[in-house]
CSV table of C-alpha atoms in Angstrom, one decimal:
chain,number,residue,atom,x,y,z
A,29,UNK,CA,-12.7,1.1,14.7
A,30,UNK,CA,-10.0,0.5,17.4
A,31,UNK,CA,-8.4,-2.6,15.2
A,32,UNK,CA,-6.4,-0.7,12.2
A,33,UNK,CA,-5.7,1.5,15.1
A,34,UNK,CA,-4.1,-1.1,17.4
A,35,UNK,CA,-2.6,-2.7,14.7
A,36,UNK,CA,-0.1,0.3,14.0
A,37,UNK,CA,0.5,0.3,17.8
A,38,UNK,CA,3.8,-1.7,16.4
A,39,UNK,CA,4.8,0.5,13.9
A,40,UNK,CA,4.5,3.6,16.3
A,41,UNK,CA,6.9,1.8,18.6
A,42,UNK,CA,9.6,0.9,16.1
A,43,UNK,CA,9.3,4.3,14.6
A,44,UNK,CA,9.6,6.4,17.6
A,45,UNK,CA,6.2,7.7,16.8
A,46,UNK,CA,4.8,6.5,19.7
A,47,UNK,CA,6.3,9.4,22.2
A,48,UNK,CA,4.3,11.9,20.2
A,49,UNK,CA,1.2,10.3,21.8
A,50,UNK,CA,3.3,10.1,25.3
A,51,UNK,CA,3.1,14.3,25.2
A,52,UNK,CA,-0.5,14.8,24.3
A,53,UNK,CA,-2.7,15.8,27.6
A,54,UNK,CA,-5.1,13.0,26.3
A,55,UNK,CA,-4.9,9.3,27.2
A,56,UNK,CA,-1.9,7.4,25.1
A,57,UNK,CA,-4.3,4.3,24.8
A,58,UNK,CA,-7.4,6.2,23.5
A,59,UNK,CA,-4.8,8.2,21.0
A,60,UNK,CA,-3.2,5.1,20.0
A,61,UNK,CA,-7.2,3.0,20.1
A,62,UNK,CA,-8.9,6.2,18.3
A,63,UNK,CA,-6.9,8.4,16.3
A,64,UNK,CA,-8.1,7.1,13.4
A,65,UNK,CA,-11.8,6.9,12.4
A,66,UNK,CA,-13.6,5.9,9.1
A,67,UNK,CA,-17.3,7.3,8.1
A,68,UNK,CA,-17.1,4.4,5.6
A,69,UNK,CA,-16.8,2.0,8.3
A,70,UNK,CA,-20.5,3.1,9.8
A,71,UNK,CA,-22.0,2.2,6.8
A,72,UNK,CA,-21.3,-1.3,7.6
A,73,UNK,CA,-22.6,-0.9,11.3
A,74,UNK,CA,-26.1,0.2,9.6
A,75,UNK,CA,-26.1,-2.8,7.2
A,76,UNK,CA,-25.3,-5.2,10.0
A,77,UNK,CA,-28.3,-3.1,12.1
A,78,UNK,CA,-30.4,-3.4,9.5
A,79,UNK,CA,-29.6,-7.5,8.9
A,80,UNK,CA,-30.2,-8.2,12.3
A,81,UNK,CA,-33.5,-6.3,12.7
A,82,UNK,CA,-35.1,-8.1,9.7
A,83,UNK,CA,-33.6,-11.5,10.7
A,84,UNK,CA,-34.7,-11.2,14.6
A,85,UNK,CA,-38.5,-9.6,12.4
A,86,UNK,CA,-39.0,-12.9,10.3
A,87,UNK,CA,-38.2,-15.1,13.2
A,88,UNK,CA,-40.6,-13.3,15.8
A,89,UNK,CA,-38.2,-12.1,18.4
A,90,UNK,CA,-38.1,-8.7,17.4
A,91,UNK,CA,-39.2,-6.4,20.6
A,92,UNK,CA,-38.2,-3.8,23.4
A,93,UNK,CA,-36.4,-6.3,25.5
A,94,UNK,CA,-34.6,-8.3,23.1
A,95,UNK,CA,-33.6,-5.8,21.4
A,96,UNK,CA,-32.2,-4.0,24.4
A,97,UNK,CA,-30.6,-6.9,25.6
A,98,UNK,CA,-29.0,-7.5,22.5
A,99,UNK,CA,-27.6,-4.4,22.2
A,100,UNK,CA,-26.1,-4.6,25.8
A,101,UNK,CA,-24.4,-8.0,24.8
A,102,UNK,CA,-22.8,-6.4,21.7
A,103,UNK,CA,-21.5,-3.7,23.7
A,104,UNK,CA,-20.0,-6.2,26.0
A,105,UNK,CA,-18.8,-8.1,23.6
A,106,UNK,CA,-17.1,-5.2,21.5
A,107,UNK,CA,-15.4,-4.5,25.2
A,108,UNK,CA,-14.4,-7.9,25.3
A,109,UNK,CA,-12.7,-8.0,21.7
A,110,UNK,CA,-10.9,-4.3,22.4
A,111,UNK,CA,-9.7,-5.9,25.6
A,112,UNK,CA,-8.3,-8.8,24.5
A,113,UNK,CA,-6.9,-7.7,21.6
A,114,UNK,CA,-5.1,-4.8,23.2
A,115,UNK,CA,-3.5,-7.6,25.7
A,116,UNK,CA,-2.1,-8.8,22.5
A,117,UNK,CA,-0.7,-6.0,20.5
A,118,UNK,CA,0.5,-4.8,24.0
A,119,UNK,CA,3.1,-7.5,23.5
A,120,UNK,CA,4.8,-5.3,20.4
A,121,UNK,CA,6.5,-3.5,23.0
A,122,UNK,CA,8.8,-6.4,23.8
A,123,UNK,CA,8.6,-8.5,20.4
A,124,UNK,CA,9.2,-7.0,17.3
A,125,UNK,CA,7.0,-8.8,15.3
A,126,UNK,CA,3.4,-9.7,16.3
A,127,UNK,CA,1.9,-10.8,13.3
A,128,UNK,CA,1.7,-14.7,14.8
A,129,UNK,CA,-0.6,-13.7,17.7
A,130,UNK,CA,-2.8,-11.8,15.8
A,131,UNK,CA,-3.3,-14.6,13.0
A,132,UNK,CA,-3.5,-16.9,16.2
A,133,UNK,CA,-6.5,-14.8,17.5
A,134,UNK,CA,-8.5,-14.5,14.8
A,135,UNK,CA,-8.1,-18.2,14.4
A,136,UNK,CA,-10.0,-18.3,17.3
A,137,UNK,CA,-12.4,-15.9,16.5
A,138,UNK,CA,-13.6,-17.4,13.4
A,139,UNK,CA,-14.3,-20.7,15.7
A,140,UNK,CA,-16.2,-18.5,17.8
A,141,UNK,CA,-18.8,-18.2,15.2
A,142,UNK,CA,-20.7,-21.6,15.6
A,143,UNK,CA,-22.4,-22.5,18.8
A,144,UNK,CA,-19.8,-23.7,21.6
A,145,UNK,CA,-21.9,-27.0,21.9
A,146,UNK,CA,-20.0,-27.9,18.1
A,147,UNK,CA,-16.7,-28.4,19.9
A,148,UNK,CA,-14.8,-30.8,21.5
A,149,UNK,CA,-14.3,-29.8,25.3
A,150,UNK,CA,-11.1,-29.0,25.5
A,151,UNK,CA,-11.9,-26.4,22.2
A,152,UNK,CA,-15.1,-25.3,24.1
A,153,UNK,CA,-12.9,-24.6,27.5
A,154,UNK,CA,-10.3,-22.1,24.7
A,155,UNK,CA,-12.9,-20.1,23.3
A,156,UNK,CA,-15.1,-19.6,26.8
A,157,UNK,CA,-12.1,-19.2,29.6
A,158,UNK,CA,-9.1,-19.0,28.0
A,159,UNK,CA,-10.0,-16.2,25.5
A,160,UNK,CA,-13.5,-15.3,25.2
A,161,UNK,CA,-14.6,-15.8,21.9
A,162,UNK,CA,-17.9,-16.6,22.6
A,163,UNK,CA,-19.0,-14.0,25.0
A,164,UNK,CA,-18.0,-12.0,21.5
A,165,UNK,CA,-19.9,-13.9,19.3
A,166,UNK,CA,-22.4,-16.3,20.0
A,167,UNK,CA,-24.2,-14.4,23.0
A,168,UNK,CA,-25.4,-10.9,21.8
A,169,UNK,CA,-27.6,-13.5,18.8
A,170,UNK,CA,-28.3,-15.5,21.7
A,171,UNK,CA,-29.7,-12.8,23.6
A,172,UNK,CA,-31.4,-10.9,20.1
A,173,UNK,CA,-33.6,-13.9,20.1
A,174,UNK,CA,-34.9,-14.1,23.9
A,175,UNK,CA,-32.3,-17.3,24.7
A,176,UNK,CA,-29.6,-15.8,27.2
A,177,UNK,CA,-30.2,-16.5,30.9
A,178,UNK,CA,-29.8,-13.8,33.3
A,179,UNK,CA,-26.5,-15.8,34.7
A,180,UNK,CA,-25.1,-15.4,31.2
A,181,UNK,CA,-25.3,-12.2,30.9
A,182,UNK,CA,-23.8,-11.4,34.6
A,183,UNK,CA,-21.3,-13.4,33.6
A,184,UNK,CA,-20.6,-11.1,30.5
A,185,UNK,CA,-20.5,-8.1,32.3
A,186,UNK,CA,-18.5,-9.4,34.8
A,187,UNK,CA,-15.9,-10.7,32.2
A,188,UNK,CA,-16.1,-7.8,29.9
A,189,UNK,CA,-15.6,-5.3,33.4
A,190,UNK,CA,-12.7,-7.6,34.5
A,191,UNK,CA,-10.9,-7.6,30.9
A,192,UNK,CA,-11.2,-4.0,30.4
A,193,UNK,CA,-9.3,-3.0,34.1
A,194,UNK,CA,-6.8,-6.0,32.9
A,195,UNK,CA,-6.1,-4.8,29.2
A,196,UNK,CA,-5.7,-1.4,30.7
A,197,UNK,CA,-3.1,-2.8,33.6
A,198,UNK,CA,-1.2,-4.4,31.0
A,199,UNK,CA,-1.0,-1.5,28.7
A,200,UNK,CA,0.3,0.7,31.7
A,201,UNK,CA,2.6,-2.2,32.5
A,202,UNK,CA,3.9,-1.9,29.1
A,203,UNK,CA,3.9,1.2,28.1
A,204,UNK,CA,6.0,1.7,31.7
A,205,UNK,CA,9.0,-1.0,29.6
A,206,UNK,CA,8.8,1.3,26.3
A,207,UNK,CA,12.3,3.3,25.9
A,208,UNK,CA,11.7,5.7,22.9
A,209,UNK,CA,13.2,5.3,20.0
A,210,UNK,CA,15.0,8.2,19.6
A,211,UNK,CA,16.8,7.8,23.3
């Protein structure tokens, strides 16, 4: 949902379209993470739903508390990815283009899809510390099927609590550097 959204975050910039946001009496980073929503999109959400409740049924995993905890690791993980990805667009109000980062990230997110222990170190230390990947991707399956430790997921929720109050720092930060367009 929020990426098409933060994606235009550069257009609205270069435009001037971005003070129109600035005037509303809602928050400027839920207009600008929200304004747009797609039905067609939750269709997808129920397929994936679905996928995951027959894979985590044919491999025996499926009850209350995996499922639960599952559930809490996607939703830390979705806070994760909206984080990190609004540090990055953020930067469109100082470069013009931002096209590079974003390829650049979802470089790394595709890498995020096989279990850290298939990297290198030094790859392992990008997608953990550096930027999160895994707590994104690997963890909520982890947890789905009854193999996250308790330590992992504090960790998540600390990570995903410490992102957010960043991400949102830094849009502030930047939003406070934005001159409109039309001045």
């Amino acid at each position: 949902m929020a990426r098409p959204n933060l994606n235009k975050l550069p257009e609205y910039i270069r435009l001037g379209d971005l003070d129109f946001f600035l005037l509303k009496p809602v928050s400027a980073q839920f207009m600008v993470s929200c304004r747009y929503i797609s039905l067609w999109d939750s269709v997808e959400i129920f397929l994936g739903l679905a996928l995951i409740l027959i894979g985590m049924a044919r491999n025996g995993s499926l009850n209350f508390a995996n499922l639960a905890l599952g559930l809490i690791m996607f939703v830390l993980g979705l806070i994760i990815l909206y984080s990190i990805w609004l540090i990055l667009i953020s930067s469109a109000f100082w470069f013009v283009r931002v096209n590079n980062i974003t390829e650049i990230f979802w470089g790394l997110f595709m890498a995020g899809r096989f279990p850290a222990k298939a990297f290198p170190l030094w790859v392992r230390f990008m997608i953990t510390v550096i930027m999160p990947i895994i707590f994104v991707t690997t963890l909520p399956a982890s947890a789905a099927i009854g193999r996250l430790s308790l330590g992992m997921l504090t960790l998540s929720l600390s990570i995903a609590i410490l992102l957010f109050y960043l991400s949102h720092r830094f849009w502030r930060f930047a939003l406070s550097n934005y001159t409109s367009a039309s001045s």
